[in-house]
Amino acid sequence: MIKTTMERLTSRCPIYDTVQQLLQSECGSRLAEEYTGIREQAVVLDIGAYQARLYRSALDLPAEWDQLAGGGRVFLSRNYLLAWEETLPEGMEIAYVVLERMGIAAGIMSLQIIDFRIGDALPRWAWMNIGVRVLVCGAAQVSGPFGFAFSPEVEAGEQSHLVQLLLERLRKRLNARAILVKDLPASACPLVQDGLQNKGYIPFNFEPNMILEVDPGWHTLEDFLEAMTSKYRVRARRAFRKGDSLGCRSLTLADLDRYKVRMHELYSAVADRADFSLIRLQPGYFSRLKRAFGASFKVIGYFDEEELVGFCSVLRSGVAAEVHFLGFDEAYNESAQLYLNMLLACIRTGIEDFGSRQIILGRTATVIKSSVGGYPQPQQVWLKHGSPIVQALLPRIVGFLQPPMEKTEGIRHPFGTE
């Protein structure tokens, strides 16, 4: 009966057979021969007046990497990349590029290579067993533009040209079939986005990144609450009262090691409910980040007596606080308003502990995040396939597979009139 149903489903998809034949790749296959085994010296590619040095570990990156990444983008920092490498999801590889002009570092690029299966990323297409090896420019695990950075001396038009040229060269060298440029806000690097579109990249829409701007007069969570209209302040205090049924405390490194398995269960329970997921974290990720960032990475745990029933995490990123991964038992969400309490705890951490001027709440759950002051920052990913036939079909494929987005008609305005 199951087989008959599967056959009927696939027969109803007008482009299934074409996509199956053209996108199918050796997901989980052996790595390109020159990258197996021991870490090697940087590979040098000549790009006109530039030289691009390709590295396969953040351990080998030159000091100029962090200078070009800047202090405000933690997910491009060598410290984070080293932690990420130690807990890479299954099936992922990484690569980094340092662009030099006349021996001086002028740009950097952070890349991931993913053996991507449509059914794994999009549960509603679980029956579609199609895989493709994708070169991702950016960070598949978080929201935001963490794919490249350039020196101010490199003009925007030249940046656009270098990004396109490098990605196409590296797609072939790293044995990928498609390229994904991830999370470019509409207002950022417009020439790069125009250049991608002119080269045939297709935009892929996701939910916006939700961002809270912190008023300079807010020094405590109470200041933040007092700035809200009465309706939302009452709602927040009601959530606090419900949350009092649970114990709550910051988790130490020893706690993170102790609860590693339980945290992965809670994280997976949330990830399983998501409409779209490029990757899954490995157990031990949070412990590794705590070792790397210490007091700049905070994990808050929620307990029913001795049982961990939820957690949230926040990472300092320059003047911003990045609300990171969380996990919780859905059974406690209504009785303790757990998700709302987590958002408020992350905001408290950003304001009181990190002194942040901006709190990045992340994508999904746009309405509830807007109820605590988040506003939507639209962003797109850009997709291109190496096969001309698939590339011609790509607009239709993207429309066919694009995950549903939460409607934004219900966006809240807690600091002003509705």
CSV table of C-alpha atoms in Angstrom, one decimal:
chain,number,residue,atom,x,y,z
A,1,MET,CA,0.0,0.0,0.0
A,2,ILE,CA,2.8,2.4,0.9
A,3,LYS,CA,4.6,1.6,-2.4
A,4,THR,CA,1.5,2.3,-4.4
A,5,THR,CA,1.0,5.6,-2.7
A,6,MET,CA,4.6,6.6,-3.3
A,7,GLU,CA,4.2,5.8,-7.0
A,8,ARG,CA,1.1,7.8,-7.3
A,9,LEU,CA,2.7,10.8,-5.6
A,10,THR,CA,5.7,10.8,-7.8
A,11,SER,CA,3.6,10.4,-11.0
A,12,ARG,CA,1.7,13.5,-10.1
A,13,CYS,CA,4.8,15.7,-10.0
A,14,PRO,CA,5.3,17.1,-13.5
A,15,ILE,CA,9.1,17.7,-13.0
A,16,TYR,CA,9.9,14.8,-10.7
A,17,ASP,CA,11.6,12.5,-13.3
A,18,THR,CA,13.6,15.3,-14.7
A,19,VAL,CA,14.7,16.6,-11.3
A,20,GLN,CA,15.5,13.0,-10.2
A,21,GLN,CA,17.8,12.4,-13.2
A,22,LEU,CA,19.6,15.7,-13.2
A,23,LEU,CA,20.0,16.6,-9.6
A,24,GLN,CA,20.9,13.1,-8.4
A,25,SER,CA,24.5,13.2,-7.1
A,26,GLU,CA,26.8,11.0,-5.0
A,27,CYS,CA,25.6,12.2,-1.6
A,28,GLY,CA,27.8,10.7,1.0
A,29,SER,CA,30.4,9.8,-1.6
A,30,ARG,CA,34.1,9.9,-0.9
A,31,LEU,CA,35.6,13.4,-0.8
A,32,ALA,CA,37.6,14.8,-3.7
A,33,GLU,CA,40.9,12.9,-3.7
A,34,GLU,CA,43.2,15.8,-3.0
A,35,TYR,CA,41.3,16.6,0.2
A,36,THR,CA,41.2,13.2,1.9
A,37,GLY,CA,43.4,12.4,4.9
A,38,ILE,CA,45.8,14.9,6.3
A,39,ARG,CA,45.2,18.7,6.2
A,40,GLU,CA,47.3,20.2,3.4
A,41,GLN,CA,48.9,23.5,2.5
A,42,ALA,CA,46.7,26.2,1.0
A,43,VAL,CA,45.8,25.8,-2.7
A,44,VAL,CA,46.5,29.0,-4.7
A,45,LEU,CA,44.1,30.1,-7.5
A,46,ASP,CA,45.0,33.0,-9.8
A,47,ILE,CA,42.0,35.4,-10.3
A,48,GLY,CA,43.2,38.2,-12.5
A,49,ALA,CA,45.1,40.6,-10.3
A,50,TYR,CA,44.2,38.5,-7.2
A,51,GLN,CA,45.4,35.3,-5.8
A,52,ALA,CA,42.9,33.2,-3.9
A,53,ARG,CA,44.3,30.9,-1.2
A,54,LEU,CA,42.0,27.9,-0.4
A,55,TYR,CA,42.2,26.4,3.1
A,56,ARG,CA,40.4,23.4,4.5
A,57,SER,CA,40.8,24.2,8.2
A,58,ALA,CA,40.5,27.4,10.3
A,59,LEU,CA,43.7,26.3,12.0
A,60,ASP,CA,45.6,27.4,8.9
A,61,LEU,CA,44.0,30.7,8.4
A,62,PRO,CA,46.3,33.8,8.5
A,63,ALA,CA,45.9,36.5,11.1
A,64,GLU,CA,44.3,38.8,8.4
A,65,TRP,CA,41.2,36.6,8.5
A,66,ASP,CA,39.9,38.1,11.7
A,67,GLN,CA,40.8,41.6,10.6
A,68,LEU,CA,38.7,41.4,7.5
A,69,ALA,CA,35.9,39.5,9.3
A,70,GLY,CA,35.5,42.4,11.7
A,71,GLY,CA,34.6,42.2,15.4
A,72,GLY,CA,30.8,42.3,14.8
A,73,ARG,CA,30.3,39.0,12.9
A,74,VAL,CA,31.0,36.2,15.3
A,75,PHE,CA,30.0,33.5,12.9
A,76,LEU,CA,32.9,34.5,10.6
A,77,SER,CA,35.4,34.7,13.4
A,78,ARG,CA,38.2,32.1,13.5
A,79,ASN,CA,37.2,31.2,17.1
A,80,TYR,CA,33.7,30.2,16.1
A,81,LEU,CA,34.9,28.4,12.9
A,82,LEU,CA,37.3,26.3,14.9
A,83,ALA,CA,34.5,25.3,17.3
A,84,TRP,CA,32.2,24.6,14.4
A,85,GLU,CA,34.8,22.4,12.7
A,86,GLU,CA,35.0,20.2,15.8
A,87,THR,CA,31.3,19.5,15.7
A,88,LEU,CA,30.5,19.4,12.0
A,89,PRO,CA,27.2,17.8,11.0
A,90,GLU,CA,27.4,14.6,9.2
A,91,GLY,CA,28.0,15.0,5.5
A,92,MET,CA,29.4,18.5,5.7
A,93,GLU,CA,32.8,19.7,4.6
A,94,ILE,CA,34.2,23.2,5.0
A,95,ALA,CA,36.6,25.5,3.0
A,96,TYR,CA,37.9,29.0,3.4
A,97,VAL,CA,39.3,31.5,0.9
A,98,VAL,CA,41.6,34.4,1.5
A,99,LEU,CA,41.9,36.8,-1.5
A,100,GLU,CA,45.2,38.7,-1.8
A,101,ARG,CA,46.2,41.5,-4.1
A,102,MET,CA,49.9,42.3,-4.3
A,103,GLY,CA,50.4,40.1,-1.3
A,104,ILE,CA,47.9,42.0,0.9
A,105,ALA,CA,44.7,40.3,2.1
A,106,ALA,CA,41.7,42.0,0.5
A,107,GLY,CA,38.8,39.6,1.0
A,108,ILE,CA,37.7,36.4,2.7
A,109,MET,CA,35.0,33.8,2.0
A,110,SER,CA,33.6,31.1,4.3
A,111,LEU,CA,32.2,28.0,2.5
A,112,GLN,CA,30.4,24.8,3.4
A,113,ILE,CA,29.9,21.8,1.2
A,114,ILE,CA,26.7,19.9,2.0
A,115,ASP,CA,25.4,16.6,0.7
A,116,PHE,CA,21.8,17.9,0.6
A,117,ARG,CA,18.7,15.7,0.3
A,118,ILE,CA,15.5,17.4,-0.4
A,119,GLY,CA,13.4,15.0,1.7
A,120,ASP,CA,15.6,15.6,4.7
A,121,ALA,CA,15.5,19.4,4.5
A,122,LEU,CA,11.8,19.6,3.6
A,123,PRO,CA,9.7,17.1,5.6
A,124,ARG,CA,6.7,17.6,3.3
A,125,TRP,CA,8.8,16.3,0.4
A,126,ALA,CA,10.1,13.3,2.4
A,127,TRP,CA,9.1,10.9,-0.3
A,128,MET,CA,11.4,12.8,-2.8
A,129,ASN,CA,14.7,11.0,-2.5
A,130,ILE,CA,16.8,13.4,-4.5
A,131,GLY,CA,20.3,14.5,-3.5
A,132,VAL,CA,22.7,17.2,-4.7
A,133,ARG,CA,26.1,18.3,-3.5
A,134,VAL,CA,25.8,22.0,-2.8
A,135,LEU,CA,28.5,24.6,-2.3
A,136,VAL,CA,27.2,27.1,0.3
A,137,CYS,CA,28.6,30.5,0.6
A,138,GLY,CA,27.8,31.4,4.2
A,139,ALA,CA,26.6,29.5,7.3
A,140,ALA,CA,23.9,26.9,6.8
A,141,GLN,CA,23.4,26.7,10.6
A,142,VAL,CA,22.4,30.3,11.3
A,143,SER,CA,20.6,33.3,9.7
A,144,GLY,CA,22.6,36.1,8.4
A,145,PRO,CA,25.2,37.2,5.8
A,146,PHE,CA,28.3,35.2,6.8
A,147,GLY,CA,29.7,34.2,3.5
A,148,PHE,CA,32.2,36.9,2.6
A,149,ALA,CA,33.8,40.1,3.6
A,150,PHE,CA,36.1,42.5,1.8
A,151,SER,CA,38.5,45.3,2.6
A,152,PRO,CA,37.0,48.8,2.0
A,153,GLU,CA,39.6,49.3,-0.7
A,154,VAL,CA,37.8,46.7,-2.9
A,155,GLU,CA,35.0,48.5,-4.8
A,156,ALA,CA,31.5,47.0,-4.7
A,157,GLY,CA,31.4,46.2,-8.4
A,158,GLU,CA,34.7,44.4,-8.1
A,159,GLN,CA,33.4,42.5,-5.0
A,160,SER,CA,30.5,41.2,-7.1
A,161,HIS,CA,32.8,40.0,-9.9
A,162,LEU,CA,35.1,38.3,-7.5
A,163,VAL,CA,32.3,36.5,-5.6
A,164,GLN,CA,30.8,35.1,-8.8
A,165,LEU,CA,34.1,34.1,-10.3
A,166,LEU,CA,35.4,32.4,-7.2
A,167,LEU,CA,32.2,30.5,-6.5
A,168,GLU,CA,32.2,29.1,-10.1
A,169,ARG,CA,35.8,28.1,-9.9
A,170,LEU,CA,35.4,26.5,-6.5
A,171,ARG,CA,32.2,24.7,-7.4
A,172,LYS,CA,34.1,22.7,-9.9
A,173,ARG,CA,37.2,22.2,-7.7
A,174,LEU,CA,35.2,21.0,-4.7
A,175,ASN,CA,33.1,18.7,-6.8
A,176,ALA,CA,29.7,20.4,-6.1
A,177,ARG,CA,26.8,20.5,-8.5
A,178,ALA,CA,25.1,23.7,-7.2
A,179,ILE,CA,25.9,26.9,-5.5
A,180,LEU,CA,23.9,28.6,-2.7
A,181,VAL,CA,24.7,32.1,-1.6
A,182,LYS,CA,23.0,32.5,1.8
A,183,ASP,CA,21.1,35.2,3.5
A,184,LEU,CA,21.8,38.5,1.8
A,185,PRO,CA,19.6,41.3,3.3
A,186,ALA,CA,17.9,43.4,0.6
A,187,SER,CA,19.7,46.5,1.7
A,188,ALA,CA,23.2,44.9,1.8
A,189,CYS,CA,25.7,44.7,-1.1
A,190,PRO,CA,23.1,45.4,-3.8
A,191,LEU,CA,25.7,45.2,-6.6
A,192,VAL,CA,26.6,41.7,-5.5
A,193,GLN,CA,22.9,40.7,-5.7
A,194,ASP,CA,22.5,42.3,-9.0
A,195,GLY,CA,25.6,40.5,-10.3
A,196,LEU,CA,24.2,37.2,-9.0
A,197,GLN,CA,20.9,37.7,-10.8
A,198,ASN,CA,22.7,38.7,-14.0
A,199,LYS,CA,24.7,35.5,-13.8
A,200,GLY,CA,21.5,33.3,-13.6
A,201,TYR,CA,21.2,32.9,-9.8
A,202,ILE,CA,17.6,32.4,-8.7
A,203,PRO,CA,16.4,34.1,-5.5
A,204,PHE,CA,14.9,31.7,-2.9
A,205,ASN,CA,12.8,33.4,-0.2
A,206,PHE,CA,12.7,32.4,3.5
A,207,GLU,CA,11.2,34.0,6.5
A,208,PRO,CA,12.8,37.3,7.5
A,209,ASN,CA,15.4,37.6,10.2
A,210,MET,CA,13.8,39.3,13.3
A,211,ILE,CA,15.8,42.0,14.9
A,212,LEU,CA,15.3,44.0,18.1
A,213,GLU,CA,17.0,47.4,18.3
A,214,VAL,CA,17.9,48.2,21.9
A,215,ASP,CA,17.2,51.7,23.1
A,216,PRO,CA,20.2,53.4,24.6
A,217,GLY,CA,18.1,54.1,27.7
A,218,TRP,CA,17.5,50.4,28.4
A,219,HIS,CA,20.0,49.0,31.0
A,220,THR,CA,17.8,46.3,32.5
A,221,LEU,CA,14.9,44.1,31.3
A,222,GLU,CA,12.6,46.2,33.5
A,223,ASP,CA,13.6,49.3,31.4
A,224,PHE,CA,12.6,47.3,28.3
A,225,LEU,CA,9.3,46.2,29.8
A,226,GLU,CA,8.4,49.8,30.9
A,227,ALA,CA,8.9,51.0,27.3
A,228,MET,CA,6.2,48.6,26.1
A,229,THR,CA,2.5,49.5,25.9
A,230,SER,CA,0.4,48.2,28.8
A,231,LYS,CA,-1.0,45.3,26.7
A,232,TYR,CA,2.4,43.7,26.0
A,233,ARG,CA,3.9,44.5,29.4
A,234,VAL,CA,1.0,42.7,31.0
A,235,ARG,CA,1.4,39.8,28.6
A,236,ALA,CA,5.2,39.5,29.5
A,237,ARG,CA,4.5,39.6,33.3
A,238,ARG,CA,1.8,36.9,32.9
A,239,ALA,CA,4.4,34.7,31.1
A,240,PHE,CA,6.9,35.3,34.0
A,241,ARG,CA,4.2,34.1,36.5
A,242,LYS,CA,3.5,30.9,34.5
A,243,GLY,CA,7.2,30.3,34.0
A,244,ASP,CA,7.7,30.4,37.8
A,245,SER,CA,6.5,26.8,37.8
A,246,LEU,CA,9.9,25.8,36.4
A,247,GLY,CA,13.4,26.2,37.8
A,248,CYS,CA,15.6,28.4,35.7
A,249,ARG,CA,19.4,29.0,35.8
A,250,SER,CA,22.5,29.6,33.6
A,251,LEU,CA,24.2,26.3,32.6
A,252,THR,CA,27.9,25.9,33.4
A,253,LEU,CA,30.3,24.1,31.2
A,254,ALA,CA,30.0,21.1,33.5
A,255,ASP,CA,26.2,21.3,33.1
A,256,LEU,CA,26.5,21.4,29.3
A,257,ASP,CA,28.6,18.2,29.4
A,258,ARG,CA,26.3,16.5,31.8
A,259,TYR,CA,23.1,17.4,29.8
A,260,LYS,CA,24.6,16.9,26.4
A,261,VAL,CA,22.3,14.0,25.3
A,262,ARG,CA,19.2,15.6,26.8
A,263,MET,CA,19.9,18.9,25.1
A,264,HIS,CA,20.3,17.2,21.8
A,265,GLU,CA,16.9,15.5,22.3
A,266,LEU,CA,15.2,18.8,23.1
A,267,TYR,CA,16.9,20.6,20.2
A,268,SER,CA,15.9,17.7,17.8
A,269,ALA,CA,12.3,17.9,19.0
A,270,VAL,CA,12.2,21.5,17.8
A,271,ALA,CA,14.1,20.8,14.6
A,272,ASP,CA,11.8,18.0,13.7
A,273,ARG,CA,8.8,20.5,13.7
A,274,ALA,CA,10.6,22.9,11.4
A,275,ASP,CA,9.4,23.3,7.8
A,276,PHE,CA,13.0,23.6,6.5
A,277,SER,CA,16.4,22.5,7.9
A,278,LEU,CA,19.6,22.5,6.0
A,279,ILE,CA,21.6,20.8,8.7
A,280,ARG,CA,21.3,19.1,12.1
A,281,LEU,CA,23.7,19.9,15.0
A,282,GLN,CA,25.8,17.2,16.6
A,283,PRO,CA,25.7,16.5,20.4
A,284,GLY,CA,28.4,18.5,22.2
A,285,TYR,CA,28.0,21.6,20.1
A,286,PHE,CA,27.0,23.8,23.0
A,287,SER,CA,29.8,22.5,25.2
A,288,ARG,CA,32.3,23.3,22.5
A,289,LEU,CA,31.0,26.9,22.1
A,290,LYS,CA,31.1,27.4,25.9
A,291,ARG,CA,34.8,26.4,25.8
A,292,ALA,CA,35.5,28.8,23.0
A,293,PHE,CA,33.5,31.8,24.2
A,294,GLY,CA,33.2,31.5,27.9
A,295,ALA,CA,31.1,34.3,29.4
A,296,SER,CA,30.2,35.6,25.9
A,297,PHE,CA,28.1,32.5,25.3
A,298,LYS,CA,25.2,31.9,27.7
A,299,VAL,CA,22.9,28.9,27.9
A,300,ILE,CA,19.8,29.1,30.1
A,301,GLY,CA,18.2,25.9,31.3
A,302,TYR,CA,14.6,25.3,32.5
A,303,PHE,CA,13.9,22.5,34.9
A,304,ASP,CA,10.9,20.6,36.2
A,305,GLU,CA,12.5,19.5,39.5
A,306,GLU,CA,15.6,17.7,38.3
A,307,GLU,CA,14.5,17.2,34.6
A,308,LEU,CA,15.8,19.6,31.9
A,309,VAL,CA,12.7,20.5,29.9
A,310,GLY,CA,14.1,23.4,27.8
A,311,PHE,CA,17.0,25.6,27.1
A,312,CYS,CA,17.9,28.7,25.0
A,313,SER,CA,21.3,30.2,24.1
A,314,VAL,CA,22.7,33.6,23.3
A,315,LEU,CA,26.1,34.5,21.8
A,316,ARG,CA,27.7,37.9,21.9
A,317,SER,CA,28.6,39.2,18.4
A,318,GLY,CA,30.2,42.6,18.7
A,319,VAL,CA,27.5,45.1,19.7
A,320,ALA,CA,24.8,42.5,18.9
A,321,ALA,CA,23.5,39.5,20.8
A,322,GLU,CA,22.7,36.5,18.6
A,323,VAL,CA,19.8,34.4,19.9
A,324,HIS,CA,21.1,31.0,19.0
A,325,PHE,CA,19.7,27.4,19.1
A,326,LEU,CA,17.1,26.3,21.6
A,327,GLY,CA,15.1,23.2,22.5
A,328,PHE,CA,12.1,22.5,24.7
A,329,ASP,CA,9.5,19.9,25.5
A,330,GLU,CA,6.3,21.0,23.8
A,331,ALA,CA,4.2,19.8,26.7
A,332,TYR,CA,5.6,22.7,28.8
A,333,ASN,CA,5.1,25.4,26.2
A,334,GLU,CA,1.5,26.3,27.1
A,335,SER,CA,1.5,25.6,30.8
A,336,ALA,CA,4.7,27.7,31.4
A,337,GLN,CA,4.7,29.8,28.2
A,338,LEU,CA,8.2,28.5,27.8
A,339,TYR,CA,9.0,29.9,24.4
A,340,LEU,CA,8.0,33.4,25.3
A,341,ASN,CA,10.0,33.2,28.5
A,342,MET,CA,13.0,32.0,26.6
A,343,LEU,CA,12.8,35.0,24.2
A,344,LEU,CA,12.5,37.4,27.2
A,345,ALA,CA,15.5,35.6,28.9
A,346,CYS,CA,17.6,36.1,25.8
A,347,ILE,CA,16.6,39.8,25.6
A,348,ARG,CA,17.6,40.1,29.3
A,349,THR,CA,21.0,38.5,28.5
A,350,GLY,CA,21.6,40.9,25.6
A,351,ILE,CA,20.7,44.0,27.6
A,352,GLU,CA,22.0,43.3,31.1
A,353,ASP,CA,24.9,40.8,30.5
A,354,PHE,CA,26.3,41.8,27.1
A,355,GLY,CA,25.2,45.5,26.9
A,356,SER,CA,24.1,44.8,23.3
A,357,ARG,CA,22.7,47.5,21.0
A,358,GLN,CA,20.9,45.0,18.8
A,359,ILE,CA,19.4,41.6,19.5
A,360,ILE,CA,19.2,39.2,16.6
A,361,LEU,CA,16.1,37.0,17.3
A,362,GLY,CA,16.5,34.8,14.1
A,363,ARG,CA,14.0,33.6,11.6
A,364,THR,CA,10.7,31.7,12.1
A,365,ALA,CA,8.0,32.5,14.7
A,366,THR,CA,7.8,36.1,13.3
A,367,VAL,CA,4.6,37.1,15.1
A,368,ILE,CA,5.6,36.1,18.6
A,369,LYS,CA,9.1,37.6,18.0
A,370,SER,CA,7.5,40.8,16.9
A,371,SER,CA,5.5,40.9,20.1
A,372,VAL,CA,8.8,41.4,22.0
A,373,GLY,CA,9.9,44.1,19.6
A,374,GLY,CA,11.5,42.3,16.7
A,375,TYR,CA,11.1,43.8,13.3
A,376,PRO,CA,11.5,41.8,10.0
A,377,GLN,CA,14.7,42.1,7.9
A,378,PRO,CA,13.9,40.5,4.6
A,379,GLN,CA,16.8,38.4,3.1
A,380,GLN,CA,17.2,36.0,0.3
A,381,VAL,CA,19.4,33.1,-0.7
A,382,TRP,CA,20.6,32.7,-4.3
A,383,LEU,CA,20.8,29.4,-6.1
A,384,LYS,CA,22.5,28.3,-9.3
A,385,HIS,CA,23.0,24.8,-10.7
A,386,GLY,CA,25.9,23.6,-12.8
A,387,SER,CA,23.8,21.8,-15.4
A,388,PRO,CA,22.3,24.2,-18.1
A,389,ILE,CA,19.2,22.0,-18.3
A,390,VAL,CA,18.6,22.1,-14.5
A,391,GLN,CA,19.4,25.8,-14.5
A,392,ALA,CA,16.7,26.4,-17.1
A,393,LEU,CA,14.2,24.6,-14.9
A,394,LEU,CA,15.4,26.2,-11.7
A,395,PRO,CA,12.7,28.9,-11.3
A,396,ARG,CA,10.1,26.2,-11.5
A,397,ILE,CA,11.9,23.9,-9.2
A,398,VAL,CA,12.4,26.7,-6.6
A,399,GLY,CA,8.7,27.5,-6.7
A,400,PHE,CA,7.9,23.8,-6.4
A,401,LEU,CA,10.1,23.2,-3.3
A,402,GLN,CA,10.1,26.6,-1.5
A,403,PRO,CA,9.0,26.1,2.1
A,404,PRO,CA,5.9,27.9,3.2
A,405,MET,CA,6.5,31.2,5.0
A,406,GLU,CA,4.6,32.4,8.1
A,407,LYS,CA,2.2,35.1,7.2
A,408,THR,CA,3.3,38.6,8.4
A,409,GLU,CA,-0.1,40.2,8.6
A,410,GLY,CA,-0.1,39.7,12.3
A,411,ILE,CA,3.2,41.5,13.1
A,412,ARG,CA,2.9,43.2,16.5
A,413,HIS,CA,4.1,46.7,17.6
A,414,PRO,CA,4.7,46.5,21.3
A,415,PHE,CA,6.3,50.0,21.6
A,416,GLY,CA,3.5,51.8,19.8
A,417,THR,CA,-0.1,51.7,18.6
A,418,GLU,CA,-1.3,48.6,16.7
